[in-house]
mmCIF file with all atom_site columns, C-alpha atoms in Angstrom:
data_model
loop_
_atom_site.group_PDB
_atom_site.id
_atom_site.type_symbol
_atom_site.label_atom_id
_atom_site.label_alt_id
_atom_site.label_comp_id
_atom_site.label_asym_id
_atom_site.label_entity_id
_atom_site.label_seq_id
_atom_site.pdbx_PDB_ins_code
_atom_site.Cartn_x
_atom_site.Cartn_y
_atom_site.Cartn_z
_atom_site.occupancy
_atom_site.B_iso_or_equiv
_atom_site.pdbx_formal_charge
_atom_site.auth_seq_id
_atom_site.auth_comp_id
_atom_site.auth_asym_id
_atom_site.auth_atom_id
_atom_site.pdbx_PDB_model_num
ATOM 1   C CA . UNK A 1 1   ? 9.846   0.509   -11.653 1.00 45.00 ? 1   UNK A CA 1
ATOM 2   C CA . UNK A 1 2   ? 11.859  1.650   -8.837  1.00 42.00 ? 2   UNK A CA 1
ATOM 3   C CA . UNK A 1 3   ? 14.057  3.880   -10.546 1.00 40.00 ? 3   UNK A CA 1
ATOM 4   C CA . UNK A 1 4   ? 10.921  5.057   -12.475 1.00 45.00 ? 4   UNK A CA 1
ATOM 5   C CA . UNK A 1 5   ? 9.408   6.283   -9.269  1.00 44.00 ? 5   UNK A CA 1
ATOM 6   C CA . UNK A 1 6   ? 12.743  7.122   -7.630  1.00 43.00 ? 6   UNK A CA 1
ATOM 7   C CA . UNK A 1 7   ? 12.620  9.720   -10.450 1.00 43.00 ? 7   UNK A CA 1
ATOM 8   C CA . UNK A 1 8   ? 9.887   11.530  -8.763  1.00 46.00 ? 8   UNK A CA 1
ATOM 9   C CA . UNK A 1 9   ? 11.906  12.529  -5.555  1.00 43.00 ? 9   UNK A CA 1
ATOM 10  C CA . UNK A 1 10  ? 13.261  15.817  -7.656  1.00 43.00 ? 10  UNK A CA 1
ATOM 11  C CA . UNK A 1 11  ? 9.362   16.681  -7.599  1.00 43.00 ? 11  UNK A CA 1
ATOM 12  C CA . UNK A 1 12  ? 9.094   17.073  -3.899  1.00 44.00 ? 12  UNK A CA 1
ATOM 13  C CA . UNK A 1 13  ? 11.905  17.722  -2.104  1.00 48.00 ? 13  UNK A CA 1
ATOM 14  C CA . UNK A 1 14  ? 10.229  19.158  1.222   1.00 74.00 ? 14  UNK A CA 1
ATOM 15  C CA . UNK A 1 15  ? 8.372   15.249  1.972   1.00 82.00 ? 15  UNK A CA 1
ATOM 16  C CA . UNK A 1 16  ? 9.995   13.361  4.712   1.00 87.00 ? 16  UNK A CA 1
ATOM 17  C CA . UNK A 1 17  ? 10.792  9.343   4.123   1.00 89.00 ? 17  UNK A CA 1
ATOM 18  C CA . UNK A 1 18  ? 8.027   8.996   7.466   1.00 91.00 ? 18  UNK A CA 1
ATOM 19  C CA . UNK A 1 19  ? 5.229   11.374  5.668   1.00 91.00 ? 19  UNK A CA 1
ATOM 20  C CA . UNK A 1 20  ? 6.212   9.272   2.069   1.00 93.00 ? 20  UNK A CA 1
ATOM 21  C CA . UNK A 1 21  ? 5.921   5.954   3.534   1.00 94.00 ? 21  UNK A CA 1
ATOM 22  C CA . UNK A 1 22  ? 2.181   6.748   5.292   1.00 94.00 ? 22  UNK A CA 1
ATOM 23  C CA . UNK A 1 23  ? 1.236   8.345   1.857   1.00 95.00 ? 23  UNK A CA 1
ATOM 24  C CA . UNK A 1 24  ? 2.235   5.109   0.157   1.00 95.00 ? 24  UNK A CA 1
ATOM 25  C CA . UNK A 1 25  ? 0.615   2.615   2.509   1.00 95.00 ? 25  UNK A CA 1
ATOM 26  C CA . UNK A 1 26  ? -2.616  4.548   2.535   1.00 95.00 ? 26  UNK A CA 1
ATOM 27  C CA . UNK A 1 27  ? -2.327  5.070   -1.246  1.00 95.00 ? 27  UNK A CA 1
ATOM 28  C CA . UNK A 1 28  ? -1.656  1.183   -1.577  1.00 95.00 ? 28  UNK A CA 1
ATOM 29  C CA . UNK A 1 29  ? -4.522  0.522   0.732   1.00 95.00 ? 29  UNK A CA 1
ATOM 30  C CA . UNK A 1 30  ? -7.288  2.538   -0.710  1.00 95.00 ? 30  UNK A CA 1
ATOM 31  C CA . UNK A 1 31  ? -6.174  1.271   -4.008  1.00 95.00 ? 31  UNK A CA 1
ATOM 32  C CA . UNK A 1 32  ? -6.669  -2.294  -3.640  1.00 94.00 ? 32  UNK A CA 1
ATOM 33  C CA . UNK A 1 33  ? -9.816  -1.912  -1.036  1.00 95.00 ? 33  UNK A CA 1
ATOM 34  C CA . UNK A 1 34  ? -12.968 -3.029  -2.261  1.00 95.00 ? 34  UNK A CA 1
ATOM 35  C CA . UNK A 1 35  ? -13.959 0.006   -2.937  1.00 95.00 ? 35  UNK A CA 1
ATOM 36  C CA . UNK A 1 36  ? -10.455 1.168   -4.706  1.00 95.00 ? 36  UNK A CA 1
ATOM 37  C CA . UNK A 1 37  ? -11.068 -1.932  -7.004  1.00 96.00 ? 37  UNK A CA 1
ATOM 38  C CA . UNK A 1 38  ? -14.934 -0.907  -7.816  1.00 97.00 ? 38  UNK A CA 1
ATOM 39  C CA . UNK A 1 39  ? -13.801 2.677   -8.761  1.00 96.00 ? 39  UNK A CA 1
ATOM 40  C CA . UNK A 1 40  ? -10.524 1.612   -10.805 1.00 96.00 ? 40  UNK A CA 1
ATOM 41  C CA . UNK A 1 41  ? -13.181 -1.087  -12.863 1.00 97.00 ? 41  UNK A CA 1
ATOM 42  C CA . UNK A 1 42  ? -15.502 1.558   -13.402 1.00 97.00 ? 42  UNK A CA 1
ATOM 43  C CA . UNK A 1 43  ? -12.749 3.860   -14.785 1.00 96.00 ? 43  UNK A CA 1
ATOM 44  C CA . UNK A 1 44  ? -10.552 1.494   -17.105 1.00 97.00 ? 44  UNK A CA 1
ATOM 45  C CA . UNK A 1 45  ? -13.596 -0.934  -17.767 1.00 97.00 ? 45  UNK A CA 1
ATOM 46  C CA . UNK A 1 46  ? -14.318 1.064   -21.019 1.00 97.00 ? 46  UNK A CA 1
ATOM 47  C CA . UNK A 1 47  ? -11.191 1.782   -22.035 1.00 97.00 ? 47  UNK A CA 1
ATOM 48  C CA . UNK A 1 48  ? -9.795  -1.482  -21.814 1.00 96.00 ? 48  UNK A CA 1
ATOM 49  C CA . UNK A 1 49  ? -12.911 -3.553  -23.246 1.00 96.00 ? 49  UNK A CA 1
ATOM 50  C CA . UNK A 1 50  ? -13.073 -1.548  -26.489 1.00 97.00 ? 50  UNK A CA 1
ATOM 51  C CA . UNK A 1 51  ? -9.671  -3.191  -27.504 1.00 96.00 ? 51  UNK A CA 1
ATOM 52  C CA . UNK A 1 52  ? -10.357 -6.407  -26.092 1.00 95.00 ? 52  UNK A CA 1
ATOM 53  C CA . UNK A 1 53  ? -11.426 -9.326  -28.918 1.00 95.00 ? 53  UNK A CA 1
ATOM 54  C CA . UNK A 1 54  ? -14.832 -10.419 -28.552 1.00 94.00 ? 54  UNK A CA 1
ATOM 55  C CA . UNK A 1 55  ? -13.853 -13.994 -27.713 1.00 93.00 ? 55  UNK A CA 1
ATOM 56  C CA . UNK A 1 56  ? -12.524 -12.609 -24.298 1.00 94.00 ? 56  UNK A CA 1
ATOM 57  C CA . UNK A 1 57  ? -15.755 -11.940 -23.161 1.00 94.00 ? 57  UNK A CA 1
ATOM 58  C CA . UNK A 1 58  ? -14.272 -8.123  -21.455 1.00 95.00 ? 58  UNK A CA 1
ATOM 59  C CA . UNK A 1 59  ? -17.183 -6.815  -19.700 1.00 96.00 ? 59  UNK A CA 1
ATOM 60  C CA . UNK A 1 60  ? -18.075 -10.200 -18.453 1.00 94.00 ? 60  UNK A CA 1
ATOM 61  C CA . UNK A 1 61  ? -14.616 -11.387 -17.152 1.00 94.00 ? 61  UNK A CA 1
ATOM 62  C CA . UNK A 1 62  ? -12.625 -7.841  -16.412 1.00 95.00 ? 62  UNK A CA 1
ATOM 63  C CA . UNK A 1 63  ? -14.643 -7.446  -12.987 1.00 96.00 ? 63  UNK A CA 1
ATOM 64  C CA . UNK A 1 64  ? -14.121 -10.853 -11.972 1.00 93.00 ? 64  UNK A CA 1
ATOM 65  C CA . UNK A 1 65  ? -10.124 -11.028 -12.547 1.00 93.00 ? 65  UNK A CA 1
ATOM 66  C CA . UNK A 1 66  ? -9.495  -7.201  -11.951 1.00 96.00 ? 66  UNK A CA 1
ATOM 67  C CA . UNK A 1 67  ? -9.219  -7.891  -8.136  1.00 95.00 ? 67  UNK A CA 1
ATOM 68  C CA . UNK A 1 68  ? -6.225  -10.234 -8.436  1.00 93.00 ? 68  UNK A CA 1
ATOM 69  C CA . UNK A 1 69  ? -4.232  -7.782  -11.017 1.00 94.00 ? 69  UNK A CA 1
ATOM 70  C CA . UNK A 1 70  ? -4.704  -4.831  -8.569  1.00 94.00 ? 70  UNK A CA 1
ATOM 71  C CA . UNK A 1 71  ? -3.869  -6.713  -5.593  1.00 92.00 ? 71  UNK A CA 1
ATOM 72  C CA . UNK A 1 72  ? -0.617  -7.423  -7.610  1.00 91.00 ? 72  UNK A CA 1
ATOM 73  C CA . UNK A 1 73  ? -0.595  -3.941  -8.785  1.00 94.00 ? 73  UNK A CA 1
ATOM 74  C CA . UNK A 1 74  ? -1.053  -1.973  -5.728  1.00 94.00 ? 74  UNK A CA 1
ATOM 75  C CA . UNK A 1 75  ? -0.677  -4.282  -2.562  1.00 89.00 ? 75  UNK A CA 1
ATOM 76  C CA . UNK A 1 76  ? 1.896   -4.413  0.031   1.00 88.00 ? 76  UNK A CA 1
ATOM 77  C CA . UNK A 1 77  ? 4.925   -4.592  -2.085  1.00 90.00 ? 77  UNK A CA 1
ATOM 78  C CA . UNK A 1 78  ? 2.993   -2.787  -5.146  1.00 91.00 ? 78  UNK A CA 1
ATOM 79  C CA . UNK A 1 79  ? 3.107   0.395   -6.782  1.00 94.00 ? 79  UNK A CA 1
ATOM 80  C CA . UNK A 1 80  ? 2.729   2.726   -4.070  1.00 94.00 ? 80  UNK A CA 1
ATOM 81  C CA . UNK A 1 81  ? 4.495   0.777   -1.513  1.00 93.00 ? 81  UNK A CA 1
ATOM 82  C CA . UNK A 1 82  ? 7.085   2.840   0.394   1.00 93.00 ? 82  UNK A CA 1
ATOM 83  C CA . UNK A 1 83  ? 9.922   1.032   -0.952  1.00 91.00 ? 83  UNK A CA 1
ATOM 84  C CA . UNK A 1 84  ? 8.988   2.223   -4.504  1.00 91.00 ? 84  UNK A CA 1
ATOM 85  C CA . UNK A 1 85  ? 7.065   5.356   -3.506  1.00 93.00 ? 85  UNK A CA 1
ATOM 86  C CA . UNK A 1 86  ? 9.923   6.713   -1.331  1.00 91.00 ? 86  UNK A CA 1
ATOM 87  C CA . UNK A 1 87  ? 13.134  5.000   -1.905  1.00 87.00 ? 87  UNK A CA 1
ATOM 88  C CA . UNK A 1 88  ? 15.043  8.367   -2.667  1.00 86.00 ? 88  UNK A CA 1
ATOM 89  C CA . UNK A 1 89  ? 13.697  9.822   0.550   1.00 85.00 ? 89  UNK A CA 1
ATOM 90  C CA . UNK A 1 90  ? 14.421  7.075   2.699   1.00 83.00 ? 90  UNK A CA 1
ATOM 91  C CA . UNK A 1 91  ? 18.045  7.687   2.041   1.00 75.00 ? 91  UNK A CA 1
ATOM 92  C CA . UNK A 1 92  ? 18.233  10.845  4.104   1.00 62.00 ? 92  UNK A CA 1
ATOM 93  C CA . UNK A 1 93  ? 17.012  12.044  7.543   1.00 54.00 ? 93  UNK A CA 1
ATOM 94  C CA . UNK A 1 94  ? 14.723  14.613  7.359   1.00 54.00 ? 94  UNK A CA 1
ATOM 95  C CA . UNK A 1 95  ? 13.099  16.349  10.627  1.00 55.00 ? 95  UNK A CA 1
ATOM 96  C CA . UNK A 1 96  ? 10.460  18.522  8.432   1.00 55.00 ? 96  UNK A CA 1
ATOM 97  C CA . UNK A 1 97  ? 7.066   19.447  9.810   1.00 59.00 ? 97  UNK A CA 1
ATOM 98  C CA . UNK A 1 98  ? 3.895   17.715  8.228   1.00 66.00 ? 98  UNK A CA 1
ATOM 99  C CA . UNK A 1 99  ? 3.565   16.940  4.768   1.00 78.00 ? 99  UNK A CA 1
ATOM 100 C CA . UNK A 1 100 ? 2.291   20.336  2.710   1.00 87.00 ? 100 UNK A CA 1
ATOM 101 C CA . UNK A 1 101 ? -0.817  18.782  0.341   1.00 90.00 ? 101 UNK A CA 1
ATOM 102 C CA . UNK A 1 102 ? 1.397   19.911  -2.696  1.00 92.00 ? 102 UNK A CA 1
ATOM 103 C CA . UNK A 1 103 ? 3.943   17.841  -1.657  1.00 90.00 ? 103 UNK A CA 1
ATOM 104 C CA . UNK A 1 104 ? 1.541   14.889  -1.016  1.00 92.00 ? 104 UNK A CA 1
ATOM 105 C CA . UNK A 1 105 ? -0.099  15.446  -5.004  1.00 94.00 ? 105 UNK A CA 1
ATOM 106 C CA . UNK A 1 106 ? 3.108   15.770  -6.483  1.00 93.00 ? 106 UNK A CA 1
ATOM 107 C CA . UNK A 1 107 ? 4.491   12.549  -5.123  1.00 93.00 ? 107 UNK A CA 1
ATOM 108 C CA . UNK A 1 108 ? 1.380   10.783  -6.369  1.00 95.00 ? 108 UNK A CA 1
ATOM 109 C CA . UNK A 1 109 ? 1.071   12.384  -9.510  1.00 95.00 ? 109 UNK A CA 1
ATOM 110 C CA . UNK A 1 110 ? 4.602   11.898  -10.404 1.00 93.00 ? 110 UNK A CA 1
ATOM 111 C CA . UNK A 1 111 ? 4.383   8.347   -9.464  1.00 94.00 ? 111 UNK A CA 1
ATOM 112 C CA . UNK A 1 112 ? 1.200   7.400   -11.289 1.00 95.00 ? 112 UNK A CA 1
ATOM 113 C CA . UNK A 1 113 ? 2.817   9.359   -14.216 1.00 94.00 ? 113 UNK A CA 1
ATOM 114 C CA . UNK A 1 114 ? 4.950   6.528   -14.608 1.00 94.00 ? 114 UNK A CA 1
ATOM 115 C CA . UNK A 1 115 ? 1.992   3.839   -15.175 1.00 95.00 ? 115 UNK A CA 1
ATOM 116 C CA . UNK A 1 116 ? 1.995   5.416   -18.751 1.00 96.00 ? 116 UNK A CA 1
ATOM 117 C CA . UNK A 1 117 ? 5.606   4.153   -19.805 1.00 96.00 ? 117 UNK A CA 1
ATOM 118 C CA . UNK A 1 118 ? 5.501   1.301   -21.878 1.00 96.00 ? 118 UNK A CA 1
ATOM 119 C CA . UNK A 1 119 ? 8.744   -0.263  -20.309 1.00 96.00 ? 119 UNK A CA 1
ATOM 120 C CA . UNK A 1 120 ? 7.384   -0.154  -16.727 1.00 95.00 ? 120 UNK A CA 1
ATOM 121 C CA . UNK A 1 121 ? 3.969   -1.671  -18.472 1.00 96.00 ? 121 UNK A CA 1
ATOM 122 C CA . UNK A 1 122 ? 5.784   -4.739  -19.789 1.00 96.00 ? 122 UNK A CA 1
ATOM 123 C CA . UNK A 1 123 ? 7.597   -4.917  -17.011 1.00 95.00 ? 123 UNK A CA 1
ATOM 124 C CA . UNK A 1 124 ? 4.202   -5.108  -15.267 1.00 95.00 ? 124 UNK A CA 1
ATOM 125 C CA . UNK A 1 125 ? 2.710   -7.684  -17.454 1.00 95.00 ? 125 UNK A CA 1
ATOM 126 C CA . UNK A 1 126 ? 6.012   -10.104 -17.407 1.00 96.00 ? 126 UNK A CA 1
ATOM 127 C CA . UNK A 1 127 ? 5.332   -10.050 -13.633 1.00 94.00 ? 127 UNK A CA 1
ATOM 128 C CA . UNK A 1 128 ? 2.162   -11.301 -13.627 1.00 94.00 ? 128 UNK A CA 1
ATOM 129 C CA . UNK A 1 129 ? 2.859   -13.822 -16.208 1.00 94.00 ? 129 UNK A CA 1
ATOM 130 C CA . UNK A 1 130 ? 5.959   -15.196 -14.419 1.00 94.00 ? 130 UNK A CA 1
ATOM 131 C CA . UNK A 1 131 ? 4.261   -15.045 -10.944 1.00 93.00 ? 131 UNK A CA 1
ATOM 132 C CA . UNK A 1 132 ? 1.880   -17.670 -12.406 1.00 93.00 ? 132 UNK A CA 1
ATOM 133 C CA . UNK A 1 133 ? -1.599  -15.037 -12.474 1.00 92.00 ? 133 UNK A CA 1
ATOM 134 C CA . UNK A 1 134 ? -2.835  -17.015 -15.668 1.00 93.00 ? 134 UNK A CA 1
ATOM 135 C CA . UNK A 1 135 ? -1.828  -20.612 -13.889 1.00 92.00 ? 135 UNK A CA 1
ATOM 136 C CA . UNK A 1 136 ? -5.110  -20.094 -11.995 1.00 89.00 ? 136 UNK A CA 1
ATOM 137 C CA . UNK A 1 137 ? -7.045  -21.293 -15.181 1.00 88.00 ? 137 UNK A CA 1
ATOM 138 C CA . UNK A 1 138 ? -6.638  -24.987 -15.278 1.00 89.00 ? 138 UNK A CA 1
ATOM 139 C CA . UNK A 1 139 ? -7.288  -25.302 -19.269 1.00 92.00 ? 139 UNK A CA 1
ATOM 140 C CA . UNK A 1 140 ? -4.596  -24.482 -21.185 1.00 92.00 ? 140 UNK A CA 1
ATOM 141 C CA . UNK A 1 141 ? -6.947  -22.313 -23.904 1.00 92.00 ? 141 UNK A CA 1
ATOM 142 C CA . UNK A 1 142 ? -8.322  -19.795 -21.163 1.00 91.00 ? 142 UNK A CA 1
ATOM 143 C CA . UNK A 1 143 ? -4.436  -19.487 -19.687 1.00 93.00 ? 143 UNK A CA 1
ATOM 144 C CA . UNK A 1 144 ? -3.470  -18.223 -23.418 1.00 94.00 ? 144 UNK A CA 1
ATOM 145 C CA . UNK A 1 145 ? -6.745  -16.024 -23.227 1.00 93.00 ? 145 UNK A CA 1
ATOM 146 C CA . UNK A 1 146 ? -5.540  -14.443 -20.119 1.00 93.00 ? 146 UNK A CA 1
ATOM 147 C CA . UNK A 1 147 ? -2.209  -14.031 -21.349 1.00 95.00 ? 147 UNK A CA 1
ATOM 148 C CA . UNK A 1 148 ? -3.893  -11.741 -24.345 1.00 95.00 ? 148 UNK A CA 1
ATOM 149 C CA . UNK A 1 149 ? -5.934  -10.352 -22.116 1.00 94.00 ? 149 UNK A CA 1
ATOM 150 C CA . UNK A 1 150 ? -2.677  -9.299  -19.938 1.00 95.00 ? 150 UNK A CA 1
ATOM 151 C CA . UNK A 1 151 ? -0.914  -8.435  -22.638 1.00 96.00 ? 151 UNK A CA 1
ATOM 152 C CA . UNK A 1 152 ? -3.677  -6.303  -24.478 1.00 96.00 ? 152 UNK A CA 1
ATOM 153 C CA . UNK A 1 153 ? -5.630  -4.717  -21.687 1.00 96.00 ? 153 UNK A CA 1
ATOM 154 C CA . UNK A 1 154 ? -3.302  -3.828  -18.662 1.00 97.00 ? 154 UNK A CA 1
ATOM 155 C CA . UNK A 1 155 ? -1.286  -1.323  -20.914 1.00 97.00 ? 155 UNK A CA 1
ATOM 156 C CA . UNK A 1 156 ? -4.679  0.498   -21.569 1.00 97.00 ? 156 UNK A CA 1
ATOM 157 C CA . UNK A 1 157 ? -5.829  0.063   -17.761 1.00 96.00 ? 157 UNK A CA 1
ATOM 158 C CA . UNK A 1 158 ? -2.432  1.525   -16.792 1.00 96.00 ? 158 UNK A CA 1
ATOM 159 C CA . UNK A 1 159 ? -2.450  4.508   -19.519 1.00 96.00 ? 159 UNK A CA 1
ATOM 160 C CA . UNK A 1 160 ? -6.533  5.196   -17.986 1.00 96.00 ? 160 UNK A CA 1
ATOM 161 C CA . UNK A 1 161 ? -5.190  5.135   -14.427 1.00 96.00 ? 161 UNK A CA 1
ATOM 162 C CA . UNK A 1 162 ? -2.113  7.186   -15.019 1.00 95.00 ? 162 UNK A CA 1
ATOM 163 C CA . UNK A 1 163 ? -4.849  9.714   -16.213 1.00 94.00 ? 163 UNK A CA 1
ATOM 164 C CA . UNK A 1 164 ? -6.381  9.466   -13.245 1.00 94.00 ? 164 UNK A CA 1
ATOM 165 C CA . UNK A 1 165 ? -5.312  11.689  -11.006 1.00 91.00 ? 165 UNK A CA 1
ATOM 166 C CA . UNK A 1 166 ? -7.304  14.752  -10.953 1.00 91.00 ? 166 UNK A CA 1
ATOM 167 C CA . UNK A 1 167 ? -10.290 12.679  -9.953  1.00 92.00 ? 167 UNK A CA 1
ATOM 168 C CA . UNK A 1 168 ? -8.806  11.399  -6.702  1.00 94.00 ? 168 UNK A CA 1
ATOM 169 C CA . UNK A 1 169 ? -5.111  13.056  -5.311  1.00 95.00 ? 169 UNK A CA 1
ATOM 170 C CA . UNK A 1 170 ? -6.375  16.137  -3.986  1.00 93.00 ? 170 UNK A CA 1
ATOM 171 C CA . UNK A 1 171 ? -9.394  14.863  -2.178  1.00 93.00 ? 171 UNK A CA 1
ATOM 172 C CA . UNK A 1 172 ? -6.996  12.026  -1.105  1.00 94.00 ? 172 UNK A CA 1
ATOM 173 C CA . UNK A 1 173 ? -4.219  13.959  0.416   1.00 93.00 ? 173 UNK A CA 1
ATOM 174 C CA . UNK A 1 174 ? -6.714  16.382  2.323   1.00 92.00 ? 174 UNK A CA 1
ATOM 175 C CA . UNK A 1 175 ? -8.834  13.807  3.272   1.00 92.00 ? 175 UNK A CA 1
ATOM 176 C CA . UNK A 1 176 ? -6.898  10.449  4.135   1.00 92.00 ? 176 UNK A CA 1
ATOM 177 C CA . UNK A 1 177 ? -3.017  11.943  4.632   1.00 89.00 ? 177 UNK A CA 1
ATOM 178 C CA . UNK A 1 178 ? -4.488  15.292  6.431   1.00 87.00 ? 178 UNK A CA 1
ATOM 179 C CA . UNK A 1 179 ? -2.202  17.109  5.005   1.00 82.00 ? 179 UNK A CA 1
ATOM 180 C CA . UNK A 1 180 ? -1.283  21.138  5.552   1.00 78.00 ? 180 UNK A CA 1
#
């Protein structure tokens, strides 16, 4: 994951470590906020539930459990964390001016495009499983359903989120980052 995100660096050579870190913190906060999670659920519910077995009751359960997944995916140490989003930029010093909107957008578009990478999706699934996400269910049958839902649904959700940049990135950079 970190190596893949570091490759984004070639796309935004003008962005400073500080500016990238600010973008990462604000993007993580937005993606894990109540409104962000609500928007993610609206975006992924259809595509994810289309591929889920009926017995998993996806339309009922996904809105209940997505906040836990979003917290892991986008929380303080998640997808947009400066350590992940900006590792290439924070190895060098910069005295550049405020970020441009192009720099901000290119960094975020580059980052979310990696959500569609199958190896990154497998790593994310494994991280949730190894982190005990499904252990919140006391019954073994429910833990197995959780595992199945993650294995089927998370890649679809990540593919959908990877293609969502046009819906939010430019406005986020302009309104939340205040880029030039």
